[in-house]
PDB file of N, CA and C in Angstrom:
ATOM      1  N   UNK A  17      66.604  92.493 149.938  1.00 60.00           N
ATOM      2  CA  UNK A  17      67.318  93.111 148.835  1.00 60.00           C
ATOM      3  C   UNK A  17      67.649  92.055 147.782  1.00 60.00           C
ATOM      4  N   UNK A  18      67.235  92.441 146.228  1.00 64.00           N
ATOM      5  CA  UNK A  18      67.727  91.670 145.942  1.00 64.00           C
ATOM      6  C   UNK A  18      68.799  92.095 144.959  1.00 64.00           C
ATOM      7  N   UNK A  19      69.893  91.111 145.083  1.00 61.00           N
ATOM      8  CA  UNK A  19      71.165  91.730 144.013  1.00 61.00           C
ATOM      9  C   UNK A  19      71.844  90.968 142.796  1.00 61.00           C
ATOM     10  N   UNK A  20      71.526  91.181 141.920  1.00 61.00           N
ATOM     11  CA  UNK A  20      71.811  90.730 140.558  1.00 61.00           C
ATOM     12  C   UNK A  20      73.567  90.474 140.430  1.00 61.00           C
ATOM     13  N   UNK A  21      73.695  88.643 139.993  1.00 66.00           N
ATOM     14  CA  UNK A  21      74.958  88.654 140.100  1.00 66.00           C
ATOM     15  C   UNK A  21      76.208  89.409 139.550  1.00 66.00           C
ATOM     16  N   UNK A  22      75.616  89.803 138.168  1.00 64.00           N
ATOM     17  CA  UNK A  22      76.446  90.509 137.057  1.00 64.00           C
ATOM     18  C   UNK A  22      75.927  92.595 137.210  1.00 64.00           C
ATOM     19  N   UNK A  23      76.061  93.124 137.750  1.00 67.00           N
ATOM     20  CA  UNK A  23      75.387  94.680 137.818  1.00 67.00           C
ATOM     21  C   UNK A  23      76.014  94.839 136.643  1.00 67.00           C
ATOM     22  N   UNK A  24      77.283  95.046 136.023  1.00 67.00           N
ATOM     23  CA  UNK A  24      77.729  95.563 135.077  1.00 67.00           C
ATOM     24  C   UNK A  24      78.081  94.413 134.103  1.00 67.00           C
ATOM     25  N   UNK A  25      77.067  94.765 133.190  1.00 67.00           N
ATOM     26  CA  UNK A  25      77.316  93.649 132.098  1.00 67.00           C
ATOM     27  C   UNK A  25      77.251  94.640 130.655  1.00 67.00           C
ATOM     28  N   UNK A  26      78.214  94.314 129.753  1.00 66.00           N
ATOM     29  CA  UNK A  26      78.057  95.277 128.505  1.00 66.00           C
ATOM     30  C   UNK A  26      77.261  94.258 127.896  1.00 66.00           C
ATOM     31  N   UNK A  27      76.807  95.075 127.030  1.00 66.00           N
ATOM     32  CA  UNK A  27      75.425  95.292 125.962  1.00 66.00           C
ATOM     33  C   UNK A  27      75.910  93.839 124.638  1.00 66.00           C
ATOM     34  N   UNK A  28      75.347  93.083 124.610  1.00 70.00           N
ATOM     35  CA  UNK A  28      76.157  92.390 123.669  1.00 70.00           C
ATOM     36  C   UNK A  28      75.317  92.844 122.381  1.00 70.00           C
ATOM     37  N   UNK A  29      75.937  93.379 122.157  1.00 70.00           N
ATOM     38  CA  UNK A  29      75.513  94.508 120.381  1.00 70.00           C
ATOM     39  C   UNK A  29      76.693  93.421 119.422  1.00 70.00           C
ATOM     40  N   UNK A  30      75.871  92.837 118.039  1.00 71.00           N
ATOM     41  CA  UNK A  30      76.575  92.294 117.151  1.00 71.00           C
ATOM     42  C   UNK A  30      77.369  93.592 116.369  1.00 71.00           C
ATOM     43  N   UNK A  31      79.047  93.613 115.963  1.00 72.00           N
ATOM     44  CA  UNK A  31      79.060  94.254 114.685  1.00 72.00           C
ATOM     45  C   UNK A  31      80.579  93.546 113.948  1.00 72.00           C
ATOM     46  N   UNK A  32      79.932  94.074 112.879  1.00 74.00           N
ATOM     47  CA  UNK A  32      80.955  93.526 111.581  1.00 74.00           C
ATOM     48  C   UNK A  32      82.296  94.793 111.327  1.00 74.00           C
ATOM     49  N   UNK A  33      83.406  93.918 111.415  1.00 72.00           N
ATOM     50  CA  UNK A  33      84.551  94.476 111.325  1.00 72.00           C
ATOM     51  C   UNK A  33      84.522  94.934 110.235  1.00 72.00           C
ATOM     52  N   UNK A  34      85.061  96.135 109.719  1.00 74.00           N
ATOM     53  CA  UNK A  34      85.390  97.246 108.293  1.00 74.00           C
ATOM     54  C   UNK A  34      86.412  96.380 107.769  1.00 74.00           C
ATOM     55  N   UNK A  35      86.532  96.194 106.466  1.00 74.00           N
ATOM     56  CA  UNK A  35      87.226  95.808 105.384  1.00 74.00           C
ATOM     57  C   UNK A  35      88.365  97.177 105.431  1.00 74.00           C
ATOM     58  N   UNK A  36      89.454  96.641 105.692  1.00 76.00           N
ATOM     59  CA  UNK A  36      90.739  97.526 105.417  1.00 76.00           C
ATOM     60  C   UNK A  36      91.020  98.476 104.101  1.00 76.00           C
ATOM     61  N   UNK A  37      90.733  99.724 103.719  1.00 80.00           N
ATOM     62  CA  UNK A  37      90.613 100.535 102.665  1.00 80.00           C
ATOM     63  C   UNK A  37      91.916  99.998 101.680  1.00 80.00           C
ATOM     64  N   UNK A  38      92.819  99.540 102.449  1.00 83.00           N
ATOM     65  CA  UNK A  38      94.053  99.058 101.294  1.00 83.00           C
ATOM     66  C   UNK A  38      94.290  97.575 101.435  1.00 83.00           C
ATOM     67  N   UNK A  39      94.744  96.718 100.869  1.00 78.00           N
ATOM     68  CA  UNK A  39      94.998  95.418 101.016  1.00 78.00           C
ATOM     69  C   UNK A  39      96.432  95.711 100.773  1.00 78.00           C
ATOM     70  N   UNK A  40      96.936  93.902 101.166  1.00 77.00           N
ATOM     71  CA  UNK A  40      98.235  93.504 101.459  1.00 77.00           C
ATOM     72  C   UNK A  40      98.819  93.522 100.274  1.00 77.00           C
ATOM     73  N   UNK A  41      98.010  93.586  99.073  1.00 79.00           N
ATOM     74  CA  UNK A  41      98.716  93.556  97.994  1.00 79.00           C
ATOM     75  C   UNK A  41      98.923  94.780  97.200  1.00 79.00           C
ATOM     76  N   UNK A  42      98.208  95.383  97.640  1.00 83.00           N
ATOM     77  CA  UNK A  42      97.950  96.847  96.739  1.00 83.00           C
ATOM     78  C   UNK A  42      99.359  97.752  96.922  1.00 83.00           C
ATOM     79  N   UNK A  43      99.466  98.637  96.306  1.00 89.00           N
ATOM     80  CA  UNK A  43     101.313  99.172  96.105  1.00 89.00           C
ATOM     81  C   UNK A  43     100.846 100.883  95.748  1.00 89.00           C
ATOM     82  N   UNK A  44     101.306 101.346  97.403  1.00 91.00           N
ATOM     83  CA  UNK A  44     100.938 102.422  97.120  1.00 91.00           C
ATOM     84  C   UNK A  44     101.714 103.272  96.234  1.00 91.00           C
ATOM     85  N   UNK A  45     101.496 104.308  94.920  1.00 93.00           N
ATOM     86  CA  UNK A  45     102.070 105.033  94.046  1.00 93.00           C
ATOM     87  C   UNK A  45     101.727 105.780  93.671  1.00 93.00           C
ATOM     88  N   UNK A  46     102.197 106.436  93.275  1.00 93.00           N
ATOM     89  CA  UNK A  46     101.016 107.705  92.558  1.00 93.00           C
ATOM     90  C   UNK A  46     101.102 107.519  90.730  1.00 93.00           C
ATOM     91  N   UNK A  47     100.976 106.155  90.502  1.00 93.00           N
ATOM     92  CA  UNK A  47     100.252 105.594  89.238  1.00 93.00           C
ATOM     93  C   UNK A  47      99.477 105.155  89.361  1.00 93.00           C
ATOM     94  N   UNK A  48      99.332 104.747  90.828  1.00 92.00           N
ATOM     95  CA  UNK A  48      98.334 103.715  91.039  1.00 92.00           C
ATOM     96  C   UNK A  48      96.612 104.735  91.260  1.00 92.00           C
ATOM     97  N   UNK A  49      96.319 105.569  90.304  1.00 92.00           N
ATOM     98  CA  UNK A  49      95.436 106.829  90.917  1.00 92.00           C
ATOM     99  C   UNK A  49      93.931 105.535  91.240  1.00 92.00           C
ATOM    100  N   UNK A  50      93.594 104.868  90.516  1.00 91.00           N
ATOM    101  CA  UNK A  50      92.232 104.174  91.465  1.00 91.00           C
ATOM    102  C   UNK A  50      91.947 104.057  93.373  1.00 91.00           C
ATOM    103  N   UNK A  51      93.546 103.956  93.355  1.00 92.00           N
ATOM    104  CA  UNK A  51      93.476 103.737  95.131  1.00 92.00           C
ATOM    105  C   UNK A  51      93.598 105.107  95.697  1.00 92.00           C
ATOM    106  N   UNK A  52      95.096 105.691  95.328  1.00 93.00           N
ATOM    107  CA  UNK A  52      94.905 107.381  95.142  1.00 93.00           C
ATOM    108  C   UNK A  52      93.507 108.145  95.850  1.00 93.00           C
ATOM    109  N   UNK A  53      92.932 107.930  94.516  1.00 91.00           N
ATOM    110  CA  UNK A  53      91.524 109.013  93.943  1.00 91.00           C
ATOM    111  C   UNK A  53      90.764 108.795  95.650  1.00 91.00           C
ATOM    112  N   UNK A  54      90.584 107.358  96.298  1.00 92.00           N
ATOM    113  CA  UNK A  54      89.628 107.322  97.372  1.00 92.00           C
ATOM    114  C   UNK A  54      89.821 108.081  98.309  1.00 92.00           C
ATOM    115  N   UNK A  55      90.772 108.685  98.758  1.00 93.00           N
ATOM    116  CA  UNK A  55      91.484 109.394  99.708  1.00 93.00           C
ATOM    117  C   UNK A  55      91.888 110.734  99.941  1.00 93.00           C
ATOM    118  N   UNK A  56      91.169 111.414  98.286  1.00 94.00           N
ATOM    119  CA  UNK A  56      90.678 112.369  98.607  1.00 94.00           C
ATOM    120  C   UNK A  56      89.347 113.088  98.462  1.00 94.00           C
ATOM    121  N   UNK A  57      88.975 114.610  98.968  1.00 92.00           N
ATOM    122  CA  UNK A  57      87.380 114.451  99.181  1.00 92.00           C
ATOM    123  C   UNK A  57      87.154 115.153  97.986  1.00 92.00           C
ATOM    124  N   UNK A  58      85.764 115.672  98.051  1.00 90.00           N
ATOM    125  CA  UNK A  58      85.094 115.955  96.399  1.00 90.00           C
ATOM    126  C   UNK A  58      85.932 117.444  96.104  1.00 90.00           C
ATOM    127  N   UNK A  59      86.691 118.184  97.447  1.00 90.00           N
ATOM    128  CA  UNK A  59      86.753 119.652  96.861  1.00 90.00           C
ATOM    129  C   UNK A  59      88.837 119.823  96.691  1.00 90.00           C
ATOM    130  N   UNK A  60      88.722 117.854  96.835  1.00 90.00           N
ATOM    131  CA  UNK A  60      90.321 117.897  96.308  1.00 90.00           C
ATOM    132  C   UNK A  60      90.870 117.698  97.275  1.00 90.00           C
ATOM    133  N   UNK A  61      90.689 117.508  98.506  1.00 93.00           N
ATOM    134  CA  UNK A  61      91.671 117.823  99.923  1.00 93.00           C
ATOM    135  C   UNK A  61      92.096 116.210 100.174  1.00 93.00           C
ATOM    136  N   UNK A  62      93.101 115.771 101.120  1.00 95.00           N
ATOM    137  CA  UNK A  62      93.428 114.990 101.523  1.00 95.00           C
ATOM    138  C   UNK A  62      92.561 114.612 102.806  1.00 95.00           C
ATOM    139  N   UNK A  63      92.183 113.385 102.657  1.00 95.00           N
ATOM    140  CA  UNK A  63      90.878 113.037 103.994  1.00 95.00           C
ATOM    141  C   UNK A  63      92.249 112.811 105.160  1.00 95.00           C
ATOM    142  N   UNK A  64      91.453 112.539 106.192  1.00 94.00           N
ATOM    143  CA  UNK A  64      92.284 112.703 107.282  1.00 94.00           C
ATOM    144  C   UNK A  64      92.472 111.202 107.669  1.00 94.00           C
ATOM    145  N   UNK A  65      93.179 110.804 108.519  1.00 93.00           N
ATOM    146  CA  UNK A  65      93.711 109.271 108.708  1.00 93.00           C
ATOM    147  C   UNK A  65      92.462 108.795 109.365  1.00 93.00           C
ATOM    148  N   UNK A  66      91.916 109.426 110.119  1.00 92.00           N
ATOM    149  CA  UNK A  66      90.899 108.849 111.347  1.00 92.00           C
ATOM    150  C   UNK A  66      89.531 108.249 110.154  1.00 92.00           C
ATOM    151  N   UNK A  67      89.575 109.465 109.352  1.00 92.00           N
ATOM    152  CA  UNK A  67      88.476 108.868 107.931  1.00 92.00           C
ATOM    153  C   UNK A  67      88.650 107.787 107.246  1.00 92.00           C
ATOM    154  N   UNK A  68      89.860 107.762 107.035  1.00 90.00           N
ATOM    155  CA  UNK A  68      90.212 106.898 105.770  1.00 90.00           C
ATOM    156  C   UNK A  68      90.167 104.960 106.264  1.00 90.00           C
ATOM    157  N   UNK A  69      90.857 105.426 108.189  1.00 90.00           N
ATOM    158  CA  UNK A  69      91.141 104.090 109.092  1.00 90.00           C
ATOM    159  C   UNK A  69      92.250 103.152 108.467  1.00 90.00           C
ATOM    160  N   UNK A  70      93.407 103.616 107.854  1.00 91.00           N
ATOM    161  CA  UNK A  70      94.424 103.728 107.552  1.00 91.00           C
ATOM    162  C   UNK A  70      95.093 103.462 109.026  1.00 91.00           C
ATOM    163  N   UNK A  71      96.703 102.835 108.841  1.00 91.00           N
ATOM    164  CA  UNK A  71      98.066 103.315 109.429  1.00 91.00           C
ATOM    165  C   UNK A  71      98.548 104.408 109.665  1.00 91.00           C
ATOM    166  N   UNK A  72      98.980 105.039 110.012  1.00 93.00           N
ATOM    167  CA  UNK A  72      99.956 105.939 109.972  1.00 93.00           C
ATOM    168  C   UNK A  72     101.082 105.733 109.212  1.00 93.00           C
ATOM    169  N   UNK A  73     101.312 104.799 108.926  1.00 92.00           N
ATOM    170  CA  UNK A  73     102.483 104.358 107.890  1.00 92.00           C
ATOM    171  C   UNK A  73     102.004 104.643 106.710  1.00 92.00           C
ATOM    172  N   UNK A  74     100.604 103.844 106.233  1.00 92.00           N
ATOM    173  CA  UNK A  74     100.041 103.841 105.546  1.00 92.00           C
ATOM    174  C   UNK A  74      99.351 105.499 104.693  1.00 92.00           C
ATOM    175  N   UNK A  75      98.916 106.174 106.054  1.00 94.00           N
ATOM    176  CA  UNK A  75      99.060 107.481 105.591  1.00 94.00           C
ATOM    177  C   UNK A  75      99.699 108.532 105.094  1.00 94.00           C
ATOM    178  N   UNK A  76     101.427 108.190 105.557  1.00 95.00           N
ATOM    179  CA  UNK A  76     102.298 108.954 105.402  1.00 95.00           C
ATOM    180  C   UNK A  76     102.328 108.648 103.759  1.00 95.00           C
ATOM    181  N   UNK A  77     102.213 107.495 103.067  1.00 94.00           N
ATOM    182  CA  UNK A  77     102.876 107.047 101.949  1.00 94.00           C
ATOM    183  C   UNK A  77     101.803 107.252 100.857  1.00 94.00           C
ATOM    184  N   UNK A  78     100.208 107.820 101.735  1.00 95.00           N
ATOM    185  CA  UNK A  78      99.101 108.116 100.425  1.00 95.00           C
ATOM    186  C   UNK A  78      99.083 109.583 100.329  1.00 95.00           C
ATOM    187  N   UNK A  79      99.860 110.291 101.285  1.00 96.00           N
ATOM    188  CA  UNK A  79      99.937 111.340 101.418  1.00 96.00           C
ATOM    189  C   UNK A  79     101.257 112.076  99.811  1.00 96.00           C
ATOM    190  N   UNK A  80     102.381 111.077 100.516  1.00 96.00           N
ATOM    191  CA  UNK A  80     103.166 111.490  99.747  1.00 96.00           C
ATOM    192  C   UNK A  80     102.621 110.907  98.440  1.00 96.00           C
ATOM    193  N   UNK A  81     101.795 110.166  97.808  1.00 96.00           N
ATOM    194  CA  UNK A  81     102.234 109.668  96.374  1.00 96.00           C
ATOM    195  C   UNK A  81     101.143 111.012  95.696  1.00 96.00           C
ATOM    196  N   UNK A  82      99.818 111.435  96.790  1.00 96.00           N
ATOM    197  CA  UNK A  82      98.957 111.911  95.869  1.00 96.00           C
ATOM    198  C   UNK A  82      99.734 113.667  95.731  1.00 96.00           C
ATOM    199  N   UNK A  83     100.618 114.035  96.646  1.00 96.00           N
ATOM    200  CA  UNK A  83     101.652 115.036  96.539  1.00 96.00           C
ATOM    201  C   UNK A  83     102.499 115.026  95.158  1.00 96.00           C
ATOM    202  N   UNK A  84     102.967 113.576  94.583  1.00 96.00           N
ATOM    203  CA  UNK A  84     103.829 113.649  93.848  1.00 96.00           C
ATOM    204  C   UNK A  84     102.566 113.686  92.282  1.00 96.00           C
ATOM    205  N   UNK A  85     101.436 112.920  92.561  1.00 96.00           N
ATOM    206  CA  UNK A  85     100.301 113.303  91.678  1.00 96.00           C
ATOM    207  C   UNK A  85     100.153 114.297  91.244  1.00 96.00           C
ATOM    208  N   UNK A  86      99.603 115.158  91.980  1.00 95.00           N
ATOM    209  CA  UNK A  86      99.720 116.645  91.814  1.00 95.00           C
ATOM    210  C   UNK A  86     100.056 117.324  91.208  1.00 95.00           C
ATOM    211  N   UNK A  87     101.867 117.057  91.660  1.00 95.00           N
ATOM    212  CA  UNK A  87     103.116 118.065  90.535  1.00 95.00           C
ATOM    213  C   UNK A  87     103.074 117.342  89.568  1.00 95.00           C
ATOM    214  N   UNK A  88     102.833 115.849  89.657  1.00 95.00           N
ATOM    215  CA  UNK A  88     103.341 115.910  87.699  1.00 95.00           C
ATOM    216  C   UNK A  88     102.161 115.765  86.856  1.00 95.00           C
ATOM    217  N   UNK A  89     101.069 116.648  87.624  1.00 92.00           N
ATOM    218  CA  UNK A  89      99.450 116.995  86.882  1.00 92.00           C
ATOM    219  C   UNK A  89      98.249 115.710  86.334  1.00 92.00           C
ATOM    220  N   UNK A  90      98.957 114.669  87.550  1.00 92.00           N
ATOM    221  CA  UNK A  90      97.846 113.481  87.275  1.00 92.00           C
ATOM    222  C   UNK A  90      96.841 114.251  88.126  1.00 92.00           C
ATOM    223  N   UNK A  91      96.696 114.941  89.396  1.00 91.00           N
ATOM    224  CA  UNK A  91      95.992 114.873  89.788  1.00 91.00           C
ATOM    225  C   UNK A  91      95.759 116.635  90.021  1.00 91.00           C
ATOM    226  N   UNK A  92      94.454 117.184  90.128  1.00 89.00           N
ATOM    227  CA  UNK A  92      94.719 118.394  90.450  1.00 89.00           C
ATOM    228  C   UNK A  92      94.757 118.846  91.709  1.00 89.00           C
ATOM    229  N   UNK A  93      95.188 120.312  91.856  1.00 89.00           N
ATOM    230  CA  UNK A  93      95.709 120.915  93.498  1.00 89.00           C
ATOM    231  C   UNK A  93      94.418 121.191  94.203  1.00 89.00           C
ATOM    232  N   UNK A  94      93.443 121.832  92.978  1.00 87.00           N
ATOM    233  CA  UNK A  94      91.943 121.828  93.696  1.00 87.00           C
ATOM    234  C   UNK A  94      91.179 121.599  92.847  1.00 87.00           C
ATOM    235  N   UNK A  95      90.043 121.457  93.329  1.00 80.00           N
ATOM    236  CA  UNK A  95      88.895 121.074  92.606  1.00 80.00           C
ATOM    237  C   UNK A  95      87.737 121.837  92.759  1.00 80.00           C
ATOM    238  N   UNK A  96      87.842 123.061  91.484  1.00 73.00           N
ATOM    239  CA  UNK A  96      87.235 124.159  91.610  1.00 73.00           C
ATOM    240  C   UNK A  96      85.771 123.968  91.024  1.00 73.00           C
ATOM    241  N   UNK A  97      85.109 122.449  90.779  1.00 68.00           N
ATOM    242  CA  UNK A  97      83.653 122.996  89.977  1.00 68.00           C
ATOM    243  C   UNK A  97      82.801 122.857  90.836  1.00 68.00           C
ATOM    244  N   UNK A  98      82.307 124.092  92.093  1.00 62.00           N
ATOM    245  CA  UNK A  98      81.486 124.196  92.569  1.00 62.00           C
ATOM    246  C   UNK A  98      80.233 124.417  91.815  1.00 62.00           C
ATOM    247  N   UNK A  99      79.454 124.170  92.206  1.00 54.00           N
ATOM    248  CA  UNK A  99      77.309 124.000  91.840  1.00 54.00           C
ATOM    249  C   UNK A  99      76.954 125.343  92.074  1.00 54.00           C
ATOM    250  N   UNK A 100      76.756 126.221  91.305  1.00 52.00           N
ATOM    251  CA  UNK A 100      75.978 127.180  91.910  1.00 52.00           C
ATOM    252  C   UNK A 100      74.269 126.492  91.667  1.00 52.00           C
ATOM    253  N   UNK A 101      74.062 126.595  92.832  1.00 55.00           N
ATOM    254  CA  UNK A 101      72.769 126.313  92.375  1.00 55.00           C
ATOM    255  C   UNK A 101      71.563 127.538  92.696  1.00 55.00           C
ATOM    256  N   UNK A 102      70.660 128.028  92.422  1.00 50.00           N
ATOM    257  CA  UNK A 102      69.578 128.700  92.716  1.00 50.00           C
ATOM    258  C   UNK A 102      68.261 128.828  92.542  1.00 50.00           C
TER     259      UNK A 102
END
């Protein structure tokens, strides 16, 4: 018999760590619409935390600024220009 010292060995697969969607310096606001705008999707909705790879801290506070966007009409509630296409 022969028996291989290591049976379970993981896969050494190279990968490159994701660049953090917000930096240490950036200030979340809802003036700040460039950072805003990434976070939500094309039909207006708020992406979800698992998408974005955000905090939870971090989410709570892009949540609330693009909320306060909204009401004071920087940003709209939906984003109605669907394609008809045919």
């Amino acid at each position: 018999m022969n028996k291989s010292k290591r049976p379970f060995t993981k896969s050494k697969r190279s990968f490159r760590r994701r660049l953090p969607p917000i930096q240490s310096g950036d200030r979340i606001d809802y003036r700040n619409m460039s950072l805003i705008s990434r976070f939500i999707s094309d039909q207006g909705k708020i992406l979800s935390r698992r998408v974005n790879r955000v905090t939870l801290k971090q989410q709570r506070l892009i949540t609330i600024a693009i909320k306060q966007a909204r009401i004071l009409s920087l940003l709209p509630f939906l984003n109605n220009q669907k394609q008809f296409e045919r």
